[in-house]
Coordinates of C-alpha atoms in Angstrom, one line a residue:
Chain V
M2 CA -39.8 8.2 -7.1
A3 CA -40.2 4.6 -6.3
K4 CA -43.7 3.2 -6.4
H5 CA -43.4 0.7 -3.5
K6 CA -42.3 1.0 0.1
T7 CA -39.7 -1.7 0.8
P8 CA -38.7 -1.6 4.4
L9 CA -37.6 -5.3 4.5
L10 CA -35.5 -4.9 1.4
D11 CA -34.0 -1.6 2.7
Q12 CA -32.8 -3.5 5.7
L13 CA -30.7 -5.7 3.4
E14 CA -28.7 -2.7 2.3
S15 CA -27.5 -2.1 5.9
G16 CA -25.1 -5.1 5.9
P17 CA -21.4 -4.9 5.1
W18 CA -21.6 -6.4 1.6
P19 CA -22.6 -4.8 -1.7
S20 CA -26.4 -5.1 -2.0
F21 CA -28.4 -6.2 -5.0
V22 CA -31.2 -4.0 -3.6
S23 CA -29.0 -1.0 -4.0
D24 CA -28.2 -2.0 -7.5
I25 CA -31.8 -2.4 -8.5
K26 CA -32.7 0.9 -6.9
Q27 CA -29.9 2.5 -9.0
E28 CA -31.6 1.1 -12.1
V29 CA -35.0 2.2 -10.9
A30 CA -33.7 5.8 -10.7
H31 CA -31.9 5.5 -14.0
R32 CA -35.0 4.3 -15.9
Y33 CA -37.2 7.0 -14.5
A34 CA -34.7 9.7 -15.3
N35 CA -34.0 8.2 -18.7
P36 CA -31.1 10.6 -19.5
K37 CA -30.5 9.1 -23.0
G38 CA -34.2 9.2 -24.0
V39 CA -34.4 5.5 -24.6
D40 CA -37.6 4.2 -26.1
F41 CA -38.1 1.4 -23.5
Q42 CA -39.7 -1.6 -25.1
I43 CA -40.8 -3.0 -21.7
P44 CA -42.2 -0.9 -18.9
A45 CA -39.8 1.7 -17.4
E46 CA -41.2 0.6 -14.0
C47 CA -40.0 -3.0 -14.4
P48 CA -37.1 -2.8 -11.8
D49 CA -39.4 -0.8 -9.5
D50 CA -42.1 -3.5 -9.6
L51 CA -39.4 -6.1 -9.1
L52 CA -38.6 -4.6 -5.8
G53 CA -42.3 -4.4 -5.0
V54 CA -43.0 -8.1 -5.7
L55 CA -39.9 -9.1 -3.8
E56 CA -41.0 -7.1 -0.8
L57 CA -44.4 -8.7 -0.9
S58 CA -42.8 -12.1 -1.0
Y59 CA -40.7 -11.3 2.0
V60 CA -43.8 -10.1 3.9
E61 CA -45.9 -13.1 3.0
G62 CA -43.1 -15.7 2.9
E63 CA -44.4 -16.9 -0.5
T64 CA -43.2 -16.5 -4.0
H65 CA -45.2 -14.7 -6.6
W66 CA -43.5 -16.2 -9.6
K67 CA -45.3 -19.0 -11.5
H68 CA -43.4 -22.1 -12.5
G69 CA -42.0 -22.2 -16.0
G70 CA -43.8 -21.6 -19.3
I71 CA -43.8 -21.8 -23.0
V72 CA -41.5 -19.1 -24.1
G73 CA -38.4 -19.3 -26.2
V74 CA -37.2 -18.4 -29.6
F75 CA -38.2 -20.3 -32.6
G76 CA -36.6 -23.8 -32.8
Y77 CA -34.8 -23.4 -29.5
G78 CA -35.8 -25.4 -26.4
G79 CA -33.5 -23.6 -24.0
G80 CA -31.8 -20.3 -23.3
V81 CA -35.0 -18.5 -22.3
I82 CA -36.6 -19.2 -19.0
G83 CA -40.2 -18.1 -18.8
R84 CA -41.2 -16.2 -15.7
Y85 CA -44.7 -14.8 -15.0
C86 CA -45.8 -12.9 -12.0
D87 CA -49.1 -14.1 -10.3
Q88 CA -49.9 -10.5 -9.3
P89 CA -49.7 -8.7 -12.7
E90 CA -52.2 -6.0 -11.7
K91 CA -50.2 -4.9 -8.7
F92 CA -46.9 -5.2 -10.5
P93 CA -47.5 -4.7 -14.2
G94 CA -43.8 -4.1 -14.9
V95 CA -43.0 -7.7 -14.1
A96 CA -46.1 -9.4 -15.5
H97 CA -43.6 -11.0 -17.8
F98 CA -40.1 -11.3 -16.4
H99 CA -38.3 -13.8 -18.6
T100 CA -34.6 -14.6 -18.1
V101 CA -32.4 -14.8 -21.2
R102 CA -29.1 -16.8 -20.9
L103 CA -26.3 -15.9 -23.4
N104 CA -23.3 -18.1 -24.0
Q105 CA -20.4 -16.3 -22.2
P106 CA -17.1 -16.1 -24.1
S107 CA -14.5 -18.7 -23.0
G108 CA -12.6 -17.4 -20.0
M109 CA -15.0 -14.5 -19.9
Y110 CA -12.9 -12.1 -21.9
Y111 CA -14.8 -9.2 -23.2
K112 CA -14.2 -6.2 -25.5
T113 CA -15.7 -3.1 -24.1
D114 CA -17.8 -2.5 -27.3
F115 CA -19.5 -5.8 -26.8
L116 CA -20.4 -4.9 -23.2
R117 CA -21.7 -1.6 -24.4
Q118 CA -23.8 -3.3 -27.1
L119 CA -25.1 -5.7 -24.5
C120 CA -26.1 -3.0 -22.0
D121 CA -27.7 -0.9 -24.7
L122 CA -29.7 -3.9 -25.9
W123 CA -30.9 -4.7 -22.4
E124 CA -31.8 -1.2 -21.6
L125 CA -33.9 -1.0 -24.7
R126 CA -35.5 -4.5 -24.7
G127 CA -35.2 -5.7 -21.1
S128 CA -35.2 -4.5 -17.5
G129 CA -31.6 -3.2 -17.6
L130 CA -30.7 -5.7 -14.9
T131 CA -28.1 -8.3 -15.6
N132 CA -26.2 -11.0 -13.7
M133 CA -22.6 -11.2 -14.8
H134 CA -22.3 -14.1 -14.5
G135 CA -24.9 -16.6 -13.3
A136 CA -23.9 -19.7 -11.4
T137 CA -24.1 -21.4 -14.8
G138 CA -21.4 -19.1 -16.1
D139 CA -23.8 -17.5 -18.6
I140 CA -24.4 -13.9 -19.2
V141 CA -27.8 -13.7 -17.5
L142 CA -30.2 -11.0 -18.8
L143 CA -33.0 -10.6 -16.2
G144 CA -36.5 -9.7 -17.1
T145 CA -38.1 -9.1 -20.5
S146 CA -41.5 -9.7 -22.1
T147 CA -42.4 -12.4 -24.6
P148 CA -42.7 -10.1 -27.7
Q149 CA -39.1 -8.9 -27.2
L150 CA -37.5 -12.4 -27.3
E151 CA -37.2 -12.8 -31.1
E152 CA -35.9 -9.2 -31.4
I153 CA -33.3 -9.9 -28.7
F154 CA -32.3 -13.1 -30.4
W155 CA -31.9 -11.5 -33.8
E156 CA -29.7 -8.7 -32.4
V157 CA -27.6 -11.2 -30.4
T158 CA -27.0 -13.6 -33.2
H159 CA -26.7 -11.2 -36.2
N160 CA -25.0 -8.2 -34.7
M161 CA -23.2 -9.5 -31.7
N162 CA -21.9 -12.8 -32.9
N163 CA -23.3 -14.5 -29.9
D164 CA -25.9 -17.2 -29.1
L165 CA -28.3 -18.3 -26.4
G166 CA -27.0 -20.5 -23.6
G167 CA -28.5 -23.7 -22.3
S168 CA -31.3 -24.3 -19.9
G169 CA -33.8 -27.1 -19.1
S170 CA -32.9 -30.6 -20.1
N171 CA -30.2 -29.5 -22.4
L172 CA -26.4 -29.5 -22.4
R173 CA -25.8 -26.4 -20.4
T174 CA -23.5 -23.6 -21.6
P175 CA -20.0 -25.1 -21.2
A176 CA -17.7 -23.1 -18.9
C177 CA -13.9 -23.0 -18.7
C178 CA -11.1 -21.3 -16.8
L179 CA -8.9 -18.9 -18.6
G180 CA -6.4 -21.6 -19.2
E181 CA -3.4 -21.1 -21.4
S182 CA -4.3 -17.6 -22.2
R183 CA -2.9 -16.4 -18.9
C184 CA -2.0 -19.4 -16.6
E185 CA 1.3 -21.3 -16.4
Y186 CA -0.5 -24.2 -14.7
A187 CA -2.8 -25.0 -17.6
C188 CA -2.2 -28.5 -18.8
Y189 CA -4.4 -28.2 -21.9
D190 CA -6.1 -25.4 -23.7
S191 CA -9.3 -25.3 -21.8
Q192 CA -10.7 -22.3 -23.7
E193 CA -10.2 -24.0 -27.1
M194 CA -11.7 -27.3 -25.9
C195 CA -14.7 -25.4 -24.4
F196 CA -15.2 -23.6 -27.7
N197 CA -14.8 -26.7 -29.8
L198 CA -17.3 -28.8 -27.8
T199 CA -19.8 -25.9 -27.6
N200 CA -19.8 -25.8 -31.4
E201 CA -19.8 -29.6 -31.8
Y202 CA -22.8 -30.1 -29.5
Q203 CA -25.1 -27.2 -30.6
D204 CA -28.0 -29.6 -31.1
E205 CA -27.6 -30.9 -27.5
L206 CA -27.3 -27.3 -26.3
H207 CA -30.5 -25.9 -27.9
R208 CA -32.8 -28.9 -28.4
P209 CA -33.5 -30.8 -25.2
A210 CA -33.5 -34.5 -25.3
F211 CA -31.7 -35.5 -22.1
P212 CA -33.4 -36.8 -19.0
Y213 CA -32.3 -33.7 -17.1
K214 CA -29.6 -31.0 -17.3
F215 CA -26.0 -31.9 -18.2
K216 CA -23.0 -29.7 -17.6
F217 CA -19.5 -29.6 -19.0
K218 CA -16.8 -27.6 -17.2
F219 CA -13.1 -27.4 -18.1
D220 CA -10.4 -26.7 -15.6
G221 CA -6.9 -26.4 -17.0
C222 CA -5.4 -27.9 -13.8
S223 CA -6.4 -29.4 -10.6
L224 CA -6.5 -26.1 -8.8
G225 CA -10.0 -25.9 -10.4
C226 CA -10.8 -22.2 -11.0
V227 CA -14.3 -23.2 -12.3
A228 CA -14.6 -26.0 -9.7
A229 CA -15.5 -28.5 -12.4
I230 CA -15.1 -31.5 -10.1
A231 CA -18.0 -30.3 -8.0
R232 CA -20.2 -28.4 -10.4
S233 CA -20.4 -30.4 -13.7
D234 CA -21.8 -33.7 -14.8
M235 CA -18.7 -34.1 -16.8
S236 CA -15.5 -32.4 -15.7
F237 CA -12.3 -32.1 -17.7
I238 CA -9.4 -31.4 -15.4
G239 CA -5.9 -30.8 -16.6
T240 CA -3.1 -33.1 -15.4
W241 CA 0.2 -34.6 -16.4
R242 CA 1.6 -38.1 -16.3
D243 CA 5.3 -37.6 -16.1
E244 CA 7.1 -35.8 -13.3
I245 CA 6.9 -32.4 -11.6
R246 CA 9.9 -30.4 -12.8
V247 CA 12.1 -29.4 -9.9
D248 CA 14.7 -26.6 -9.9
Q249 CA 16.8 -27.4 -6.9
K250 CA 18.6 -24.0 -6.9
T251 CA 15.3 -22.1 -6.7
V252 CA 14.0 -24.5 -4.0
A253 CA 17.1 -23.4 -2.0
A254 CA 16.2 -19.8 -2.7
Y255 CA 12.8 -20.3 -1.2
V256 CA 14.3 -22.1 1.8
G257 CA 16.8 -19.3 2.2
G258 CA 14.1 -16.6 2.2
E259 CA 15.2 -15.0 -1.1
I260 CA 11.9 -15.7 -2.7
A261 CA 8.5 -15.2 -1.0
P262 CA 6.5 -18.4 -0.8
N263 CA 3.0 -18.6 -2.4
A264 CA 4.1 -15.9 -4.8
G265 CA 3.9 -13.3 -2.0
A266 CA 0.3 -14.1 -1.1
Y267 CA -0.5 -14.2 2.7
A268 CA 2.1 -11.4 3.1
G269 CA -0.3 -9.3 5.1
R270 CA 1.1 -10.6 8.4
D271 CA 4.3 -12.2 9.7
W272 CA 4.0 -15.9 9.5
G273 CA 7.7 -16.4 10.4
K274 CA 10.5 -17.9 8.3
F275 CA 9.4 -20.2 5.5
D276 CA 9.5 -23.8 6.7
I277 CA 9.6 -26.2 3.8
Q278 CA 9.1 -29.2 6.1
K279 CA 5.9 -27.8 7.6
E280 CA 4.5 -25.9 4.7
V281 CA 5.3 -28.3 1.8
V282 CA 6.5 -31.7 2.9
E283 CA 4.0 -32.3 5.7
R284 CA 1.2 -30.8 3.7
C285 CA 1.5 -33.3 0.9
P286 CA -1.7 -35.5 1.0
S287 CA 0.1 -38.6 -0.3
Q288 CA 3.3 -37.9 1.6
C289 CA 5.4 -38.3 -1.5
I290 CA 7.8 -35.4 -0.9
R291 CA 11.1 -35.5 1.0
Y292 CA 13.5 -32.6 1.8
E293 CA 16.8 -33.8 3.0
G294 CA 20.3 -32.5 2.7
G295 CA 19.1 -29.5 0.8
K296 CA 17.4 -31.6 -1.9
L297 CA 13.7 -31.9 -2.6
E298 CA 12.6 -35.3 -3.9
I299 CA 9.2 -36.2 -5.2
N300 CA 8.0 -39.7 -5.6
N301 CA 5.9 -38.9 -8.6
K302 CA 4.3 -42.3 -8.7
E303 CA 2.5 -41.5 -5.5
C304 CA 1.7 -37.9 -6.4
V305 CA -2.1 -37.2 -6.6
R306 CA -1.6 -33.9 -8.5
C307 CA -3.1 -31.7 -5.8
M308 CA -0.5 -29.0 -6.8
H309 CA -0.1 -27.6 -3.2
C310 CA 3.7 -27.8 -3.5
I311 CA 3.7 -26.1 -6.9
C312 CA 1.5 -23.3 -5.5
V313 CA 3.8 -22.7 -2.5
M314 CA 7.0 -22.6 -4.7
P315 CA 5.8 -21.7 -8.2
R316 CA 9.2 -20.6 -9.4
A317 CA 10.9 -23.9 -8.3
L318 CA 8.3 -26.5 -9.2
K319 CA 6.5 -26.7 -12.5
I320 CA 3.8 -29.0 -13.9
G321 CA 5.0 -32.0 -16.0
N322 CA 5.6 -31.9 -19.7
D323 CA 3.4 -34.9 -20.8
R324 CA 0.1 -33.1 -20.3
G325 CA -3.6 -33.9 -20.9
C326 CA -6.7 -34.1 -18.8
S327 CA -8.7 -36.4 -16.6
I328 CA -12.4 -36.8 -17.1
L329 CA -14.7 -37.1 -14.1
V330 CA -18.4 -37.9 -14.2
G331 CA -21.4 -37.3 -12.0
A332 CA -21.0 -34.2 -9.8
K333 CA -24.2 -32.5 -8.8
A334 CA -25.9 -30.2 -6.3
P335 CA -28.0 -31.6 -3.4
I336 CA -31.5 -31.9 -4.8
L337 CA -31.7 -35.7 -4.4
D338 CA -29.4 -37.9 -2.4
G339 CA -27.2 -35.0 -1.4
P340 CA -24.3 -33.4 -3.3
Q341 CA -21.8 -35.5 -5.2
M342 CA -18.3 -34.8 -6.4
G343 CA -17.4 -36.2 -9.8
S344 CA -16.0 -39.8 -10.0
L345 CA -12.8 -40.3 -12.0
A346 CA -13.7 -42.1 -15.2
I347 CA -10.7 -41.4 -17.5
P348 CA -7.5 -40.9 -15.4
F349 CA -5.6 -39.5 -18.4
I350 CA -6.3 -38.6 -22.0
K351 CA -4.2 -36.6 -24.4
V352 CA -6.0 -33.6 -25.6
D353 CA -5.4 -33.6 -29.4
D354 CA -6.6 -31.2 -31.9
D355 CA -9.8 -32.9 -32.9
Y356 CA -10.8 -34.1 -29.4
A357 CA -11.7 -37.5 -31.0
G358 CA -11.1 -39.6 -27.9
V359 CA -12.9 -37.1 -25.7
K360 CA -15.9 -36.9 -28.0
E361 CA -16.1 -40.7 -28.2
F362 CA -16.3 -40.9 -24.4
I363 CA -18.9 -38.1 -24.2
E364 CA -21.2 -39.7 -26.8
A365 CA -21.0 -43.2 -25.4
T366 CA -21.9 -41.7 -21.9
W367 CA -24.8 -39.7 -23.3
D368 CA -26.2 -42.7 -25.3
W369 CA -26.2 -44.8 -22.1
W370 CA -27.8 -42.0 -19.9
M371 CA -30.4 -41.2 -22.5
E372 CA -31.4 -44.9 -22.6
E373 CA -31.2 -45.7 -18.9
G374 CA -31.7 -42.4 -17.1
K375 CA -35.0 -41.7 -15.4
N376 CA -36.8 -38.4 -16.0
R377 CA -35.2 -35.6 -13.9
E378 CA -32.3 -37.9 -13.0
R379 CA -28.8 -36.5 -13.2
I380 CA -26.1 -38.8 -14.5
G381 CA -24.5 -38.9 -11.1
E382 CA -27.7 -40.4 -9.8
T383 CA -27.9 -42.9 -12.7
L384 CA -24.3 -43.8 -11.8
K385 CA -25.2 -44.4 -8.2
R386 CA -28.3 -46.4 -9.1
L387 CA -26.7 -48.7 -11.8
G388 CA -23.1 -48.7 -10.6
F389 CA -19.9 -47.0 -11.8
A390 CA -18.8 -50.3 -13.5
K391 CA -21.7 -49.9 -15.9
L392 CA -20.3 -46.6 -17.1
L393 CA -16.9 -48.2 -17.6
E394 CA -18.6 -51.0 -19.6
V395 CA -20.7 -48.7 -21.9
T396 CA -17.8 -46.4 -22.6
G397 CA -15.3 -49.3 -23.2
T398 CA -13.1 -48.0 -20.4
K399 CA -10.8 -50.6 -18.8
A400 CA -11.2 -50.7 -15.0
D401 CA -8.2 -49.4 -13.2
P402 CA -7.2 -49.1 -9.5
R403 CA -7.7 -45.4 -9.8
H404 CA -11.4 -46.0 -10.3
V405 CA -11.7 -47.6 -6.8
K406 CA -13.2 -45.3 -4.3
E407 CA -13.5 -47.8 -1.4
P408 CA -13.6 -51.5 -0.7
R409 CA -16.8 -53.0 -2.1
H410 CA -19.8 -53.7 0.1
N411 CA -21.2 -56.6 -1.8
P412 CA -19.1 -59.7 -1.3
Y413 CA -20.6 -61.5 -4.4
I414 CA -19.2 -61.3 -7.9
F415 CA -21.7 -61.9 -10.7
W416 CA -19.7 -63.0 -13.6
K417 CA -21.0 -62.6 -17.1
E418 CA -20.8 -65.6 -19.5
E419 CA -18.2 -63.9 -21.7
E420 CA -16.0 -63.3 -18.7
V421 CA -15.8 -67.0 -17.8
E422 CA -13.6 -69.4 -19.7
G423 CA -15.8 -71.8 -21.6
G424 CA -19.0 -69.8 -20.8
W425 CA -21.9 -71.5 -19.0
Q426 CA -21.7 -74.7 -21.2
R427 CA -19.6 -77.6 -20.2
E428 CA -19.3 -81.3 -21.1
I429 CA -20.9 -83.3 -18.3
S430 CA -18.9 -86.4 -19.3
D431 CA -15.7 -84.4 -18.8
Y432 CA -16.9 -83.3 -15.3
R433 CA -17.9 -86.9 -14.5
S434 CA -14.5 -88.2 -15.4
R435 CA -13.3 -86.3 -12.4
H436 CA -16.3 -86.4 -10.1
Q437 CA -18.4 -89.5 -9.1
K438 CA -22.2 -89.2 -8.9
Chain N
M157 CA -35.5 -49.4 -39.4
A158 CA -35.5 -45.7 -40.3
L159 CA -38.4 -43.6 -39.0
V160 CA -40.8 -42.2 -41.7
F161 CA -41.7 -38.7 -40.6
E162 CA -45.4 -38.7 -41.3
E163 CA -46.0 -42.1 -39.7
A164 CA -44.0 -41.2 -36.7
K165 CA -45.7 -37.8 -36.4
A166 CA -49.2 -39.5 -36.5
K167 CA -48.1 -41.9 -33.8
I168 CA -46.8 -39.1 -31.6
I169 CA -50.0 -37.0 -32.0
E170 CA -52.2 -40.0 -31.3
F171 CA -50.2 -40.7 -28.1
I172 CA -50.4 -37.1 -26.9
T173 CA -54.1 -36.9 -27.8
S174 CA -54.9 -40.2 -25.9
K175 CA -53.3 -38.7 -22.8
A176 CA -54.9 -35.2 -23.2
K177 CA -57.3 -35.6 -20.3
M178 CA -54.4 -36.5 -17.9
K179 CA -51.6 -34.2 -19.0
S180 CA -50.5 -31.8 -21.7
K181 CA -46.7 -32.0 -21.4
F182 CA -44.5 -34.9 -22.0
Y183 CA -40.9 -35.9 -21.3
F184 CA -38.6 -36.8 -24.2
N185 CA -38.4 -40.4 -22.8
D186 CA -42.2 -40.7 -23.3
F187 CA -41.6 -40.5 -27.0
T188 CA -38.6 -42.8 -27.2
A189 CA -40.8 -45.4 -25.4
L190 CA -43.2 -45.2 -28.4
F191 CA -40.4 -46.3 -30.7
P192 CA -38.5 -48.9 -28.7
D193 CA -36.5 -50.2 -31.7
E194 CA -35.3 -46.7 -32.7
K195 CA -32.3 -44.7 -31.4
G196 CA -33.1 -41.8 -29.2
R197 CA -31.3 -39.4 -31.7
D198 CA -33.7 -40.5 -34.5
V199 CA -36.7 -39.9 -32.4
K200 CA -35.3 -36.5 -31.6
K201 CA -35.0 -35.6 -35.3
I202 CA -38.8 -36.3 -35.6
L203 CA -39.6 -34.1 -32.6
T204 CA -37.3 -31.4 -33.9
Q205 CA -39.1 -31.4 -37.2
M206 CA -42.5 -31.2 -35.4
I207 CA -41.2 -28.3 -33.4
N208 CA -40.0 -26.5 -36.6
E209 CA -43.4 -27.0 -38.2
E210 CA -45.0 -25.7 -35.0
T211 CA -47.0 -28.9 -34.3
L212 CA -45.2 -29.2 -31.0
V213 CA -43.9 -26.6 -28.6
F214 CA -41.3 -26.8 -25.9
W215 CA -42.2 -26.2 -22.3
S216 CA -39.6 -25.4 -19.7
S217 CA -39.5 -24.8 -16.0
G218 CA -36.0 -23.6 -16.3
S219 CA -34.5 -26.8 -15.1
T220 CA -36.5 -29.4 -17.0
S221 CA -37.9 -29.4 -20.5
M222 CA -41.0 -31.0 -21.9
Y223 CA -42.9 -31.2 -25.2
G224 CA -46.6 -30.5 -25.8
L225 CA -49.0 -30.0 -28.6
S226 CA -49.1 -26.4 -29.7
G227 CA -52.1 -24.7 -28.0
A228 CA -52.8 -27.6 -25.6
G229 CA -53.0 -27.2 -21.8
K230 CA -53.5 -24.2 -19.6
H231 CA -51.4 -21.1 -20.1
A232 CA -50.8 -18.0 -18.1
D233 CA -52.3 -14.8 -19.6
G234 CA -50.0 -13.5 -22.1
E235 CA -48.1 -16.7 -22.4
D236 CA -47.7 -17.6 -26.0

């Protein structure tokens, strides 16, 4: 029997979508019934009090969670987010309600025994409530008390071969799409790169020294299943630099109606006969496709790799063979200055086994941001404040027309001495030989 | 010049103590400013060592992290 009346929360259950309130109520009932006789290490009433404090917040229009705290596991500066309730007498089950972030597996593949271990652990030492997955990509374990943290950490690291994720001013848990494991569009092995960089940058993940959070996300292609371009401070997006492979016979089969466009998606209603001119050629953002005389031609030089044509006719068009990734920097959510998409910094880099070129770029970027970034300033804001050209300079990246977003606003060019032939020094006699006083 | 742990530690503690009336938590950049000739990564090694010997503790809001002297500042009941 629930402790608190929750009329406002109950109303949320009446909508058409699955409700988190219903989920929490299910856990409330499960913990009170306790069919497995679990020796709960935090109060059984924890989810019940969570509903209670949430209802109170809805009534009062104020939060009852305090801001942050000193919790964590020994030596780690992230992965645990301290949450304390400011009404612990009314809601003792959530007096402590810390969040634990665990590093999700690349591509979010699980074995069922891992999930069982995870659920058993969280039933015993936490609220039983999880978030699979948080916006960060992590496995999010919601609600435990301070004494349980080291126990949870031991279990996760020693018996589950897992680790805490990132939080605070750390490198956040890197996230990737499922890449080459299932997807024909993957231009590099995003899972492997995510795994490699996660291991390489353990110190940055667990011991905070950045001005603010920093996120890596890895998309195997520009379709962007993890939306790296919008959600990560540094995005790695698969691309190719040769030509889209075209099978003209199969193009004809699409045109002739033998193969359903979009791999049969949108088949729920009759959209009429497939029209390659309208659905492919005229949809190309850089207008680089032509279909004439039964032949599809692509001007690959002008292609911006949006992949729309490939998605419409996946059996006829394939990604190129000379593959790698683009690196973009500076995406963020709208806390200051509004949201930003990533800016293209490296148009193409081959993804080799040791990721040497990628790591060189990452570390040069970090060194600059750690030096110049203000506290609580995302790298996208530092870029905006100091200019994109500065990033190119500190990372040794040669400027390229693809870096240009729009015509410059400032008509002046401030040359540096090393950029000017002869520097700032000149022989006045030489000048006077050509110019009178 | 490489940082000597004990000297750097004393400087960090002196800095934190001198600000104790104003604040108890500090950004990473506050410490790099104490050692302008050193690389940020070297300063981080000192701070990590001080965390490991429990002289310093991490504080986190969830989105931002700071460093403080162990036991300094106000804490919620039950906050370790």
